[in-house]
Tab-separated table of C-alpha atoms and ligand atoms in Angstrom:
chain	number	residue	atom	x	y	z
A	7	UNK	CA	66.669	117.888	117.057
A	8	UNK	CA	69.825	116.161	115.865
A	9	UNK	CA	73.106	117.950	115.193
A	10	UNK	CA	75.036	117.391	111.986
A	11	UNK	CA	78.644	118.450	111.491
A	12	UNK	CA	81.211	118.183	108.737
A	13	UNK	CA	84.301	119.880	107.329
A	14	UNK	CA	86.513	119.897	104.256
A	15	UNK	CA	90.192	120.757	104.426
A	16	UNK	CA	91.395	123.465	102.028
A	17	UNK	CA	94.379	121.542	100.674
A	18	UNK	CA	93.724	121.851	96.951
A	19	UNK	CA	91.167	122.233	94.231
A	20	UNK	CA	87.939	120.422	95.087
A	21	UNK	CA	87.057	117.417	92.966
A	22	UNK	CA	83.930	115.675	91.785
A	23	UNK	CA	84.708	113.134	94.558
A	24	UNK	CA	84.346	115.851	97.207
A	25	UNK	CA	81.155	117.012	95.519
A	26	UNK	CA	79.499	113.593	95.385
A	27	UNK	CA	80.896	112.352	98.707
A	28	UNK	CA	79.884	115.385	100.748
A	29	UNK	CA	78.926	118.699	99.122
A	30	UNK	CA	75.922	117.527	97.141
A	31	UNK	CA	74.337	115.890	100.186
A	32	UNK	CA	74.545	118.853	102.544
A	33	UNK	CA	71.498	120.652	101.157
A	34	UNK	CA	69.286	117.839	102.452
A	35	UNK	CA	71.034	117.660	105.805
A	36	UNK	CA	70.267	121.304	106.546
A	37	UNK	CA	66.568	120.449	106.730
A	38	UNK	CA	67.117	117.496	109.045
A	39	UNK	CA	68.743	119.150	112.034
A	40	UNK	CA	71.127	121.794	113.316
A	41	UNK	CA	74.132	121.931	110.963
A	42	UNK	CA	77.684	123.036	111.690
A	43	UNK	CA	79.710	123.125	108.487
A	44	UNK	CA	83.284	124.342	108.435
A	45	UNK	CA	86.478	124.822	106.506
A	46	UNK	CA	89.129	122.675	108.197
A	47	UNK	CA	91.965	125.151	107.679
A	48	UNK	CA	93.955	123.968	110.714
A	49	UNK	CA	93.885	120.487	109.209
A	50	UNK	CA	95.267	121.892	105.956
A	51	UNK	CA	98.424	122.873	107.857
A	52	UNK	CA	99.263	119.237	108.552
A	53	UNK	CA	101.085	119.080	105.206
A	54	UNK	CA	103.219	121.892	103.748
A	55	UNK	CA	101.077	124.523	102.009
A	56	UNK	CA	101.744	128.034	100.666
A	57	UNK	CA	99.919	130.784	102.625
A	58	UNK	CA	98.376	132.240	99.453
A	59	UNK	CA	97.107	128.819	98.445
A	60	UNK	CA	95.587	128.185	101.871
A	61	UNK	CA	93.833	131.567	101.668
A	62	UNK	CA	92.503	131.010	98.190
A	63	UNK	CA	91.373	127.422	98.882
A	64	UNK	CA	89.573	128.460	102.057
A	65	UNK	CA	87.563	131.117	100.212
A	66	UNK	CA	86.800	128.637	97.446
A	67	UNK	CA	85.429	126.046	99.850
A	68	UNK	CA	83.204	128.643	101.548
A	69	UNK	CA	81.848	129.618	98.107
A	70	UNK	CA	81.378	125.988	97.057
A	71	UNK	CA	79.437	125.221	100.240
A	72	UNK	CA	77.088	128.110	99.509
A	73	UNK	CA	76.857	127.226	95.799
A	74	UNK	CA	75.848	123.692	96.829
A	75	UNK	CA	72.696	125.206	98.289
A	76	UNK	CA	73.580	125.707	101.943
A	77	UNK	CA	71.388	128.443	103.363
A	78	UNK	CA	73.248	130.655	105.878
A	79	UNK	CA	69.969	131.218	107.715
A	80	UNK	CA	69.651	127.513	108.387
A	81	UNK	CA	73.245	126.453	109.047
A	82	UNK	CA	76.387	127.681	110.783
A	83	UNK	CA	79.298	128.015	108.335
A	84	UNK	CA	82.706	128.931	109.735
A	85	UNK	CA	86.482	128.690	109.536
A	86	UNK	CA	87.919	126.190	112.014
A	87	UNK	CA	90.753	128.599	112.887
A	88	UNK	CA	88.329	131.365	113.874
A	89	UNK	CA	87.041	129.222	116.750
A	90	UNK	CA	89.884	128.798	119.226
A	91	UNK	CA	88.065	126.048	121.143
A	92	UNK	CA	89.176	123.620	118.389
A	93	UNK	CA	92.837	124.080	119.262
A	94	UNK	CA	92.154	123.984	122.996
A	95	UNK	CA	90.055	120.821	122.727
A	96	UNK	CA	92.806	119.094	120.747
A	97	UNK	CA	95.324	119.827	123.511
A	98	UNK	CA	93.031	118.136	126.018
A	99	UNK	CA	92.040	115.156	123.841
A	100	UNK	CA	95.582	114.296	122.797
A	101	UNK	CA	96.045	112.800	126.241
A	102	UNK	CA	93.275	110.281	125.696
A	103	UNK	CA	94.246	108.969	122.262
A	104	UNK	CA	97.168	106.604	122.024
A	105	UNK	CA	100.158	106.578	119.696
A	106	UNK	CA	99.452	102.956	118.710
A	107	UNK	CA	95.967	103.720	117.438
A	108	UNK	CA	97.030	106.935	115.725
A	109	UNK	CA	99.813	105.129	113.884
A	110	UNK	CA	97.279	102.631	112.528
A	111	UNK	CA	95.199	105.295	110.763
A	112	UNK	CA	95.151	104.614	107.017
A	113	UNK	CA	95.317	108.301	106.086
A	114	UNK	CA	98.427	108.777	108.220
A	115	UNK	CA	100.058	105.675	106.773
A	116	UNK	CA	99.268	106.760	103.176
A	117	UNK	CA	100.433	110.336	103.536
A	118	UNK	CA	103.513	109.652	105.666
A	119	UNK	CA	104.695	106.799	103.451
A	120	UNK	CA	105.268	109.332	100.669
A	121	UNK	CA	107.411	111.563	102.917
A	122	UNK	CA	110.903	111.655	104.281
A	123	UNK	CA	110.719	109.950	107.709
A	124	UNK	CA	112.518	112.885	109.363
A	125	UNK	CA	110.084	115.536	108.215
A	126	UNK	CA	106.718	114.084	109.127
A	127	UNK	CA	105.013	116.730	111.236
A	128	UNK	CA	103.490	115.995	114.609
A	129	UNK	CA	100.277	117.599	113.320
A	130	UNK	CA	99.904	114.978	110.599
A	131	UNK	CA	100.187	112.239	113.214
A	132	UNK	CA	97.736	114.011	115.524
A	133	UNK	CA	95.277	114.829	112.702
A	134	UNK	CA	92.520	112.571	114.148
A	135	UNK	CA	92.860	114.255	117.558
A	136	UNK	CA	91.969	117.645	116.085
A	137	UNK	CA	89.198	116.024	114.068
A	138	UNK	CA	87.715	114.289	117.118
A	139	UNK	CA	87.640	117.671	118.841
A	140	UNK	CA	85.840	119.227	115.848
A	141	UNK	CA	83.108	116.646	116.140
A	142	UNK	CA	82.749	116.579	119.924
A	143	UNK	CA	82.719	120.365	120.394
A	144	UNK	CA	79.258	120.637	118.853
A	145	UNK	CA	77.651	117.496	120.335
A	146	UNK	CA	77.328	116.169	116.781
A	147	UNK	CA	75.062	113.168	116.227
A	148	UNK	CA	75.854	112.681	112.545
A	149	UNK	CA	79.004	113.319	110.546
A	150	UNK	CA	78.550	113.202	106.748
A	151	UNK	CA	81.850	112.100	105.171
A	152	UNK	CA	83.276	110.069	102.312
A	153	UNK	CA	84.563	106.557	102.944
A	154	UNK	CA	88.162	107.541	103.708
A	155	UNK	CA	87.110	109.522	106.799
A	156	UNK	CA	85.009	106.805	108.441
A	157	UNK	CA	88.024	105.431	110.290
A	158	UNK	CA	88.583	108.823	111.954
A	159	UNK	CA	84.957	108.966	113.076
A	160	UNK	CA	85.261	105.416	114.465
A	161	UNK	CA	88.309	106.499	116.449
A	162	UNK	CA	86.275	109.427	117.794
A	163	UNK	CA	83.638	106.937	118.932
A	164	UNK	CA	86.292	104.912	120.792
A	165	UNK	CA	87.466	108.104	122.432
A	166	UNK	CA	83.934	108.994	123.549
A	167	UNK	CA	83.565	105.574	125.182
A	168	UNK	CA	86.923	105.965	126.910
A	169	UNK	CA	86.202	109.446	128.252
A	170	UNK	CA	82.580	108.782	129.216
A	171	UNK	CA	83.634	105.603	131.056
A	172	UNK	CA	86.120	107.492	133.079
A	173	UNK	CA	84.291	110.777	133.763
A	174	UNK	CA	80.599	110.025	133.279
A	175	UNK	CA	78.526	111.387	130.429
A	176	UNK	CA	80.656	114.111	128.903
A	177	UNK	CA	80.386	113.630	125.169
A	178	UNK	CA	77.619	112.705	122.752
A	179	UNK	CA	78.267	109.598	120.617
A	180	UNK	CA	78.629	110.624	116.939
A	181	UNK	CA	78.264	108.407	113.893
A	182	UNK	CA	79.564	108.697	110.354
A	183	UNK	CA	76.971	109.181	107.617
A	184	UNK	CA	78.136	108.102	104.211
A	185	UNK	CA	76.494	107.464	100.865
A	186	UNK	CA	75.581	103.902	99.954
A	187	UNK	CA	76.571	104.896	96.432
A	188	UNK	CA	79.342	107.436	95.865
A	189	UNK	CA	81.246	107.300	99.164
A	190	UNK	CA	84.400	106.624	97.165
A	191	UNK	CA	84.615	108.058	93.667
A	192	UNK	CA	87.674	106.683	91.909
A	193	UNK	CA	90.295	108.337	89.705
A	194	UNK	CA	89.381	108.424	86.002
A	195	UNK	CA	92.913	107.525	84.963
A	196	UNK	CA	93.441	104.784	87.569
A	197	UNK	CA	90.138	103.465	88.924
A	198	UNK	CA	91.930	101.458	91.598
A	199	UNK	CA	92.730	104.749	93.366
A	200	UNK	CA	90.498	107.303	95.084
A	201	UNK	CA	89.869	110.560	93.204
A	202	UNK	CA	91.781	112.882	95.490
A	203	UNK	CA	92.700	116.550	95.350
A	204	UNK	CA	96.260	115.878	96.438
A	205	UNK	CA	96.776	113.362	93.628
A	206	UNK	CA	95.334	115.272	90.686
A	207	UNK	CA	95.878	112.793	87.859
A	208	UNK	CA	92.478	111.457	86.921
A	209	UNK	CA	90.508	114.130	88.802
A	210	UNK	CA	87.590	116.181	87.636
A	211	UNK	CA	87.959	119.504	89.387
A	212	UNK	CA	84.876	121.488	90.300
A	213	UNK	CA	86.477	124.466	88.573
A	214	UNK	CA	87.211	122.625	85.317
A	215	UNK	CA	85.429	124.139	82.341
A	216	UNK	CA	82.762	122.149	80.598
A	217	UNK	CA	85.036	121.211	77.692
A	218	UNK	CA	87.690	119.838	80.019
A	219	UNK	CA	85.136	117.855	82.030
A	220	UNK	CA	83.830	116.261	78.843
A	221	UNK	CA	87.333	115.482	77.601
A	222	UNK	CA	88.347	113.874	80.905
A	223	UNK	CA	85.255	111.667	81.005
A	224	UNK	CA	85.573	110.662	77.357
A	225	UNK	CA	89.154	109.539	77.989
A	226	UNK	CA	88.447	107.744	81.292
A	227	UNK	CA	90.167	104.363	81.566
A	228	UNK	CA	87.729	101.452	81.111
A	229	UNK	CA	88.388	97.834	80.031
A	230	UNK	CA	88.560	95.750	76.907
A	231	UNK	CA	85.027	94.364	77.298
A	232	UNK	CA	81.830	95.832	75.931
A	233	UNK	CA	79.223	95.387	78.656
A	234	UNK	CA	78.033	98.235	80.866
A	235	UNK	CA	77.720	96.427	84.141
A	236	UNK	CA	78.653	97.216	87.751
A	237	UNK	CA	81.565	94.969	88.705
A	238	UNK	CA	84.139	96.738	90.891
A	239	UNK	CA	86.679	93.962	90.597
A	240	UNK	CA	86.692	93.273	86.859
A	241	UNK	CA	85.282	96.545	85.517
A	242	UNK	CA	86.415	99.259	87.968
A	243	UNK	CA	86.381	102.060	85.364
A	244	UNK	CA	82.869	101.322	84.109
A	245	UNK	CA	81.648	100.820	87.704
A	246	UNK	CA	83.026	104.231	88.668
A	247	UNK	CA	81.329	105.930	85.709
A	248	UNK	CA	78.050	104.170	86.542
A	249	UNK	CA	78.376	105.428	90.117
A	250	UNK	CA	78.993	108.982	88.933
A	251	UNK	CA	75.986	108.814	86.612
A	252	UNK	CA	73.717	107.329	89.312
A	253	UNK	CA	74.745	110.073	91.762
A	254	UNK	CA	74.175	112.841	89.236
A	255	UNK	CA	70.715	111.516	88.377
A	256	UNK	CA	69.844	110.473	91.943
A	257	UNK	CA	69.075	106.918	90.882
A	258	UNK	CA	70.353	103.511	91.981
A	259	UNK	CA	73.186	101.636	90.263
A	260	UNK	CA	70.662	99.025	89.054
A	261	UNK	CA	68.585	101.752	87.429
A	262	UNK	CA	71.684	103.218	85.798
A	263	UNK	CA	72.662	99.783	84.460
A	264	UNK	CA	69.213	99.438	82.886
A	265	UNK	CA	69.510	102.819	81.156
A	266	UNK	CA	72.724	101.723	79.436
A	267	UNK	CA	71.813	98.180	78.535
A	268	UNK	CA	73.236	97.595	75.040
A	269	UNK	CA	75.097	100.934	74.858
A	270	UNK	CA	78.624	101.212	73.487
A	271	UNK	CA	81.289	102.571	75.842
A	272	UNK	CA	81.681	105.801	73.846
A	273	UNK	CA	77.957	106.596	73.903
A	274	UNK	CA	77.772	105.700	77.583
A	275	UNK	CA	80.633	108.062	78.409
A	276	UNK	CA	78.936	110.854	76.488
A	277	UNK	CA	75.796	110.437	78.636
A	278	UNK	CA	77.901	110.462	81.828
A	279	UNK	CA	79.590	113.685	80.687
A	280	UNK	CA	76.189	115.264	79.870
A	281	UNK	CA	74.861	114.329	83.311
A	282	UNK	CA	77.884	115.770	85.128
A	283	UNK	CA	77.845	118.984	83.095
A	284	UNK	CA	74.111	119.461	83.532
A	285	UNK	CA	74.587	119.567	87.294
A	286	UNK	CA	78.030	121.149	87.610
A	287	UNK	CA	77.583	124.044	85.173
A	288	UNK	CA	74.840	125.874	87.129
A	289	UNK	CA	76.721	125.035	90.344
A	290	UNK	CA	79.809	126.741	88.903
A	291	UNK	CA	77.774	129.811	87.966
A	292	UNK	CA	76.466	130.122	91.522
A	293	UNK	CA	80.024	129.716	92.828
A	294	UNK	CA	81.293	132.575	90.611
A	295	UNK	CA	78.481	134.878	91.678
A	296	UNK	CA	79.079	134.184	95.382
A	297	UNK	CA	82.822	134.698	95.024
A	298	UNK	CA	82.611	137.886	92.956
A	299	UNK	CA	80.159	139.478	95.361
A	300	UNK	CA	82.098	138.229	98.405
A	301	UNK	CA	78.859	136.816	99.803
A	302	UNK	CA	80.877	134.440	101.984
A	303	UNK	CA	82.437	137.169	104.151
A	304	UNK	CA	79.478	138.032	106.283
A	305	UNK	CA	78.371	134.403	106.455
A	306	UNK	CA	81.762	133.343	107.889
A	307	UNK	CA	81.750	136.193	110.392
A	308	UNK	CA	78.292	135.340	111.694
A	309	UNK	CA	79.151	131.642	111.633
A	310	UNK	CA	82.230	132.189	113.808
A	311	UNK	CA	80.127	133.957	116.444
A	312	UNK	CA	77.625	131.114	116.636
A	313	UNK	CA	80.266	128.379	116.550
A	314	UNK	CA	82.304	130.080	119.297
A	315	UNK	CA	79.267	130.223	121.543
A	316	UNK	CA	78.311	126.553	121.130
A	317	UNK	CA	81.851	125.184	121.334
A	318	UNK	CA	82.675	127.130	124.505
A	319	UNK	CA	79.793	125.416	126.283
A	320	UNK	CA	81.133	121.964	125.445
A	321	UNK	CA	84.725	122.950	126.172
A	322	UNK	CA	83.706	124.192	129.622
A	323	UNK	CA	81.897	120.904	130.223
A	324	UNK	CA	84.991	118.747	129.575
A	325	UNK	CA	87.292	121.127	131.453
A	326	UNK	CA	85.133	120.900	134.535
A	327	UNK	CA	84.824	117.093	134.319
A	328	UNK	CA	88.554	116.513	134.097
A	329	UNK	CA	89.296	118.844	136.977
A	330	UNK	CA	90.521	122.034	135.364
A	331	UNK	CA	89.719	124.877	137.715
A	332	UNK	CA	87.656	127.822	136.511
A	333	UNK	CA	89.197	131.073	137.734
B	16	ATP	P1	93.405	115.110	100.163
B	16	ATP	O1	93.749	114.453	98.861
B	16	ATP	O2	94.056	116.434	100.370
B	16	ATP	O3	93.509	114.175	101.328
B	16	ATP	P2	90.632	114.729	99.560
B	16	ATP	O4	90.354	114.958	98.121
B	16	ATP	O5	90.631	113.324	100.067
B	16	ATP	O6	91.911	115.513	100.021
B	16	ATP	P3	89.291	115.817	101.826
B	16	ATP	O7	89.413	117.246	102.183
B	16	ATP	O8	90.098	114.841	102.617
B	16	ATP	O9	89.564	115.568	100.297
B	16	ATP	O10	87.795	115.381	101.855
B	16	ATP	C1	86.669	116.195	102.025
B	16	ATP	C2	85.475	115.280	102.090
B	16	ATP	O11	85.270	114.691	100.788
B	16	ATP	C3	85.656	114.093	103.051
B	16	ATP	O12	84.452	113.808	103.710
B	16	ATP	C4	86.054	112.968	102.150
B	16	ATP	O13	85.709	111.722	102.699
B	16	ATP	C5	85.247	113.282	100.901
B	16	ATP	N1	85.908	112.730	99.716
B	16	ATP	C6	87.162	112.994	99.299
B	16	ATP	N2	87.467	112.312	98.188
B	16	ATP	C7	86.352	111.581	97.885
B	16	ATP	C8	86.038	110.651	96.852
B	16	ATP	N3	86.917	110.354	95.918
B	16	ATP	N4	84.814	110.095	96.850
B	16	ATP	C9	83.895	110.399	97.803
B	16	ATP	N5	84.137	111.263	98.821
B	16	ATP	C10	85.344	111.850	98.871
B	17	LTN	N1	89.377	115.082	107.786
B	17	LTN	C1	88.299	115.635	106.974
B	17	LTN	C2	88.045	117.062	107.261
B	17	LTN	C3	87.539	117.207	108.619
B	17	LTN	C4	86.294	116.740	109.137
B	17	LTN	C5	86.284	117.106	110.513
B	17	LTN	C6	85.234	116.061	108.566
B	17	LTN	C7	88.194	117.810	109.659
B	17	LTN	N2	87.449	117.767	110.764
B	17	LTN	C8	85.213	116.779	111.325
B	17	LTN	C9	84.149	115.739	109.408
B	17	LTN	C10	84.155	116.092	110.757
B	17	LTN	C11	88.675	115.498	105.526
B	17	LTN	O1	87.953	115.928	104.733
B	17	LTN	N3	89.766	114.986	105.178
């Protein structure tokens, strides 16, 4: 049976991009293999964050995972920080990843370019080291992520080759699993940019009320043409809305284009808003129920027990291979 692992970092309010890129797909993954799903709270510390915000976001992500249909009897859901093997693994792996390759990571370049050079944390630079450890600790075969995280999974693959070459078969080779459609949902106000929770202009938040969602979609930036056609280069706004619609309806882009043949932009946007609301409204109701009844608490506790057990096995394996003595 294959093992599937993914995480989301609790850095802000989740967006429709997070939903389409990862959350929505997890329900199917849980029937395809053993799933380890976590809240990457240690990763959230790589940029300054208020303690209360980190707390609140972490609870929200746990509730959103469950609202997306994850069944705690089928999967292991946990907080990264409640499994100390993640920190220990990162300390070991940091010696096998090089500063040159880490400095070429797009996420690091993007985030650090917006900061004062003297206050870029070591953790931000070493982000992919911690992430590689997350993946390797559970012998993951598949890692469902959005497009921006593929580079980190590729780096993990390079690391596996490096370590296995030197010490024999220690780690399983993981691969990134991303959507053909919807791996990169773009901002509604600037469709040349990714919809991202740390850059909230142009986002649809999963907690937005229905009226706000409709308003944001109706005022999404498009172009001066009149054809509803997928063309990322010349019609990025329309292409993004077509992608959102196709993902909501589980159809291909070609099918979505056919639906809207001859439509005016305004009518098209209304249909996109209807499709998003139809799916997100019941999802939001499940989220509220889970949060109010604190249904996540027991799930996280049980999840930590299971994740600790599995990750210790793998941690012991690498420790032994590299020559750390067991007392
Ligand atoms: P931040 O802005 O804080 O970097 P983010 O919005 O990019 O956050 P992450 O926590 O980095 O969100 O991402 C969680 C998961 O959602 C990742 O697998 C990521 O690839 C995916 N994801 C994020 N944004 C999008 C998007 N716009 N389209 C598709 N997938 C996305
Ligand atoms: N970097 C990811 C979160 C993350 C992750 C992981 C995803 C941390 N560790 C391991 C998949 C596998 C992000 O969402 N930005």
